[in-house]
Every structure is written in C-alpha cells, then in structure tokens.
Amino acid sequence: MSRPLRIALITDIHGNLPALESVLTHLASQSIDQIVQLGDAVSGPLWPAETLARLQALNAQHVLGNHDLAVLNPLMAALNPGDAHARKVLDEAQLAFIGTWPKSVLLPQGGFAFHACPRAIDLYLLEQANADQARLRPMAEISAELQDPSCMAARWIACGHSHVQRTVQLPDGRLVINAGSVGLQAYTEPATDLYPAHTHAMGSPHARYSVIEATDSSLTVTQHAVAYDWQAASHRAAAMGRADWARALLTGHGFA
Ligand SMILES: [Fe+2]
C-alpha cells in the first residue's frame, strides 16, 4: 500500500510564537506533506508581528479567520483589544499577506477546510455555546451546516475557531476535524447577538494541533497536545495588561 498523505492542521495561533515554534518542531519529524493554517493567526496581546513573520517564512496554505478579517479593517479592529493590538504592530506587507488568505481551501484526498463554519466566519460548527463549557452540537445541526456543494463533495472537513479539539464522524461518513488551538487553550466570551456568554477550555496549557493521514481507503486523525514555554507566554500577556490571557495560557482553564 502506498504511504498515506499527511496533512498538519494548525489554527488559532493568536500570536503565540513559542507555541507555534514548538508545534512546528514537533511536526518536523513526521514526514508531513502539507501544512494548513486555518486562521486567527495574530489577534491578541502576545507576539503578532513575530508570529506573522514566522508564517511568512513557512511553506503552508493559509485560511482567513474572523479575527484576521477584523485585523484587516480599522473599524472592526478597534472593537477588540487583541485585534487592535495586532493591527497596530503589523506592517503594511504583513497586512497585505493576510489579505491574500482565502476563506476556504480544497485539500488533497477529498479535504475541504475553513476557519469556523461555511455559513459564517464567526459561527461555531461543532459546539453549542449555550453553557459554561463547549458541548458537541447535535449531529443533525452539524450536518445541516455542511450541505453546500463543497462540503457535500468532501470526504473530510477541517476547521478551527472554537479552540476545542475534536474529531466527529457524520452519519453519512464524512469526517469533521477541529484541529484545536495552537496558541490559546481557554477563553471566555461575553454575550453577543450570536451566543450567550460562554467559556471554552481544553483544561491544560499544551499547544494543540492535528494531523490527518489519508489513504484512498482510510482517514486517521492524530490530535496532539504539545508542551511549550507557556510561562513565557503567560508572562508576556501579564506584561501587556491581560491578566485573563495570562491565567488561561498558564492553566488551560477559563477566565471566569
Ligand atoms: Fe475564530
């Protein structure tokens, strides 16, 4: 049998350069054929410019996230401190680079990837955010989100956004992978028009990413939790005045 295709899925880096470096080192020994970065790369108080410089030097396919979209727009960026900070420290070439990222990509072996949900760049695909913690949505709701032709034609679908690492098989056999967040393992969102206040927390500070190994007859997903210098990231957040981030980076538990 031929060797499987190996695709590394990294997402929601949120400017956490030491987490990204540890993930790239971890995946370097795995004969990865392609790296796909699924968005929300820079928003937050950590190292947005340094993180984007690392991504500019990386041979990877990039996808736009909701915070990336906000960083590109001065009016939108001003609404969120993390987006505003990233916009302030990125140079014009870096903003232009983000502006080239598509909202979705087709990938080999029947893959299709986007940041959040096909219907909107800031909706959860796999989570029902109506509680203190992220719960898996009913399968019927997830399937209903994945009815457009690109999703229907896919064998496997990859996303990020919720920072909750999961692999879900739909009743029709399609596999949906949330790669987990490289850079921020917990956050609390206040109530919005879309969702009530909610916390998503992985429960440990390790950097998450996923690898899909695809052959013509099988799909295997490995979901990694990688050690990195989370104390350095936490100290950076604290120095930037973000005690909420500092705690979440150090523990992987929610801000509340
Ligand atoms: Fe997002």
GROMACS .gro file of N, CA and C in nm, residues 16-20 22-23 46-47 181-186 203-208 224-239 242 244-253:
model
  144
   16ASN      N    1   0.084   3.350   1.944
   16ASN     CA    2   0.164   3.278   2.044
   16ASN      C    3   0.283   3.212   1.975
   17LEU      N    4   0.392   3.289   1.960
   17LEU     CA    5   0.508   3.241   1.885
   17LEU      C    6   0.574   3.119   1.949
   18PRO      N    7   0.598   3.115   2.082
   18PRO     CA    8   0.663   2.993   2.136
   18PRO      C    9   0.577   2.868   2.118
   19ALA      N   10   0.445   2.882   2.123
   19ALA     CA   11   0.358   2.766   2.098
   19ALA      C   12   0.371   2.722   1.953
   20LEU      N   13   0.371   2.818   1.861
   20LEU     CA   14   0.386   2.784   1.719
   20LEU      C   15   0.520   2.717   1.693
   22SER      N   16   0.706   2.543   1.893
   22SER     CA   17   0.707   2.406   1.946
   22SER      C   18   0.627   2.311   1.858
   23VAL      N   19   0.515   2.359   1.807
   23VAL     CA   20   0.434   2.275   1.717
   23VAL      C   21   0.511   2.247   1.588
   46LEU      N   22   0.011   3.899   2.252
   46LEU     CA   23   0.141   3.829   2.260
   46LEU      C   24   0.240   3.882   2.157
   47TRP      N   25   0.266   3.806   2.050
   47TRP     CA   26   0.370   3.843   1.951
   47TRP      C   27   0.309   3.841   1.811
  181SER      N   28  -0.655   2.465   1.915
  181SER     CA   29  -0.583   2.592   1.906
  181SER      C   30  -0.435   2.573   1.940
  182VAL      N   31  -0.350   2.628   1.854
  182VAL     CA   32  -0.207   2.629   1.888
  182VAL      C   33  -0.182   2.721   2.007
  183GLY      N   34  -0.247   2.838   2.010
  183GLY     CA   35  -0.199   2.943   2.096
  183GLY      C   36  -0.277   2.982   2.219
  184LEU      N   37  -0.402   2.937   2.232
  184LEU     CA   38  -0.481   2.981   2.348
  184LEU      C   39  -0.580   2.871   2.384
  185GLN      N   40  -0.559   2.808   2.500
  185GLN     CA   41  -0.636   2.688   2.534
  185GLN      C   42  -0.766   2.716   2.609
  186ALA      N   43  -0.792   2.841   2.640
  186ALA     CA   44  -0.918   2.873   2.708
  186ALA      C   45  -0.953   3.019   2.684
  203GLY      N   46  -0.843   2.264   2.931
  203GLY     CA   47  -0.809   2.209   3.061
  203GLY      C   48  -0.662   2.182   3.085
  204SER      N   49  -0.578   2.209   2.985
  204SER     CA   50  -0.432   2.207   3.005
  204SER      C   51  -0.372   2.310   2.912
  205PRO      N   52  -0.251   2.358   2.943
  205PRO     CA   53  -0.194   2.468   2.862
  205PRO      C   54  -0.125   2.423   2.734
  206HIS      N   55  -0.119   2.294   2.705
  206HIS     CA   56  -0.044   2.246   2.589
  206HIS      C   57  -0.098   2.301   2.457
  207ALA      N   58  -0.008   2.327   2.364
  207ALA     CA   59  -0.045   2.372   2.229
  207ALA      C   60  -0.107   2.256   2.152
  208ARG      N   61  -0.222   2.281   2.093
  208ARG     CA   62  -0.291   2.174   2.018
  208ARG      C   63  -0.273   2.190   1.866
  224HIS      N   64  -0.273   1.626   1.870
  224HIS     CA   65  -0.156   1.643   1.956
  224HIS      C   66  -0.178   1.752   2.060
  225ALA      N   67  -0.113   1.734   2.176
  225ALA     CA   68  -0.105   1.836   2.281
  225ALA      C   69   0.043   1.848   2.316
  226VAL      N   70   0.103   1.960   2.277
  226VAL     CA   71   0.249   1.974   2.278
  226VAL      C   72   0.292   2.069   2.389
  227ALA      N   73   0.392   2.027   2.464
  227ALA     CA   74   0.450   2.115   2.567
  227ALA      C   75   0.525   2.230   2.502
  228TYR      N   76   0.517   2.346   2.561
  228TYR     CA   77   0.598   2.461   2.517
  228TYR      C   78   0.615   2.551   2.639
  229ASP      N   79   0.684   2.662   2.621
  229ASP     CA   80   0.712   2.752   2.734
  229ASP      C   81   0.591   2.841   2.759
  230TRP      N   82   0.488   2.781   2.821
  230TRP     CA   83   0.365   2.860   2.843
  230TRP      C   84   0.384   2.965   2.952
  231GLN      N   85   0.485   2.946   3.037
  231GLN     CA   86   0.513   3.051   3.136
  231GLN      C   87   0.557   3.180   3.067
  232ALA      N   88   0.639   3.165   2.962
  232ALA     CA   89   0.683   3.285   2.888
  232ALA      C   90   0.564   3.355   2.823
  233ALA      N   91   0.474   3.275   2.765
  233ALA     CA   92   0.356   3.335   2.702
  233ALA      C   93   0.268   3.403   2.805
  234SER      N   94   0.253   3.337   2.920
  234SER     CA   95   0.170   3.394   3.026
  234SER      C   96   0.231   3.524   3.079
  235HIS      N   97   0.362   3.525   3.097
  235HIS     CA   98   0.430   3.647   3.144
  235HIS      C   99   0.412   3.760   3.044
  236ARG      N  100   0.420   3.728   2.917
  236ARG     CA  101   0.404   3.829   2.814
  236ARG      C  102   0.262   3.890   2.822
  237ALA      N  103   0.162   3.803   2.837
  237ALA     CA  104   0.024   3.853   2.847
  237ALA      C  105   0.007   3.942   2.971
  238ALA      N  106   0.066   3.900   3.081
  238ALA     CA  107   0.056   3.980   3.204
  238ALA      C  108   0.123   4.115   3.185
  239ALA      N  109   0.240   4.115   3.121
  239ALA     CA  110   0.313   4.241   3.098
  239ALA      C  111   0.235   4.334   3.006
  242ARG      N  112  -0.295   4.188   3.029
  242ARG     CA  113  -0.405   4.095   3.006
  242ARG      C  114  -0.398   3.979   3.107
  244ASP      N  115  -0.638   3.808   3.215
  244ASP     CA  116  -0.725   3.698   3.172
  244ASP      C  117  -0.648   3.601   3.082
  245TRP      N  118  -0.578   3.654   2.985
  245TRP     CA  119  -0.496   3.570   2.898
  245TRP      C  120  -0.385   3.501   2.978
  246ALA      N  121  -0.324   3.574   3.069
  246ALA     CA  122  -0.211   3.518   3.146
  246ALA      C  123  -0.255   3.391   3.218
  247ARG      N  124  -0.372   3.393   3.278
  247ARG     CA  125  -0.421   3.276   3.350
  247ARG      C  126  -0.457   3.162   3.254
  248ALA      N  127  -0.525   3.196   3.147
  248ALA     CA  128  -0.566   3.094   3.051
  248ALA      C  129  -0.443   3.027   2.987
  249LEU      N  130  -0.340   3.105   2.956
  249LEU     CA  131  -0.219   3.049   2.894
  249LEU      C  132  -0.146   2.957   2.991
  250LEU      N  133  -0.149   2.990   3.118
  250LEU     CA  134  -0.076   2.913   3.219
  250LEU      C  135  -0.148   2.784   3.258
  251THR      N  136  -0.280   2.784   3.247
  251THR     CA  137  -0.356   2.672   3.302
  251THR      C  138  -0.440   2.595   3.200
  252GLY      N  139  -0.481   2.661   3.093
  252GLY     CA  140  -0.577   2.600   3.002
  252GLY      C  141  -0.719   2.598   3.054
  253HIS      N  142  -0.741   2.672   3.162
  253HIS     CA  143  -0.876   2.684   3.217
  253HIS      C  144  -0.930   2.824   3.192
   0.00000   0.00000   0.00000
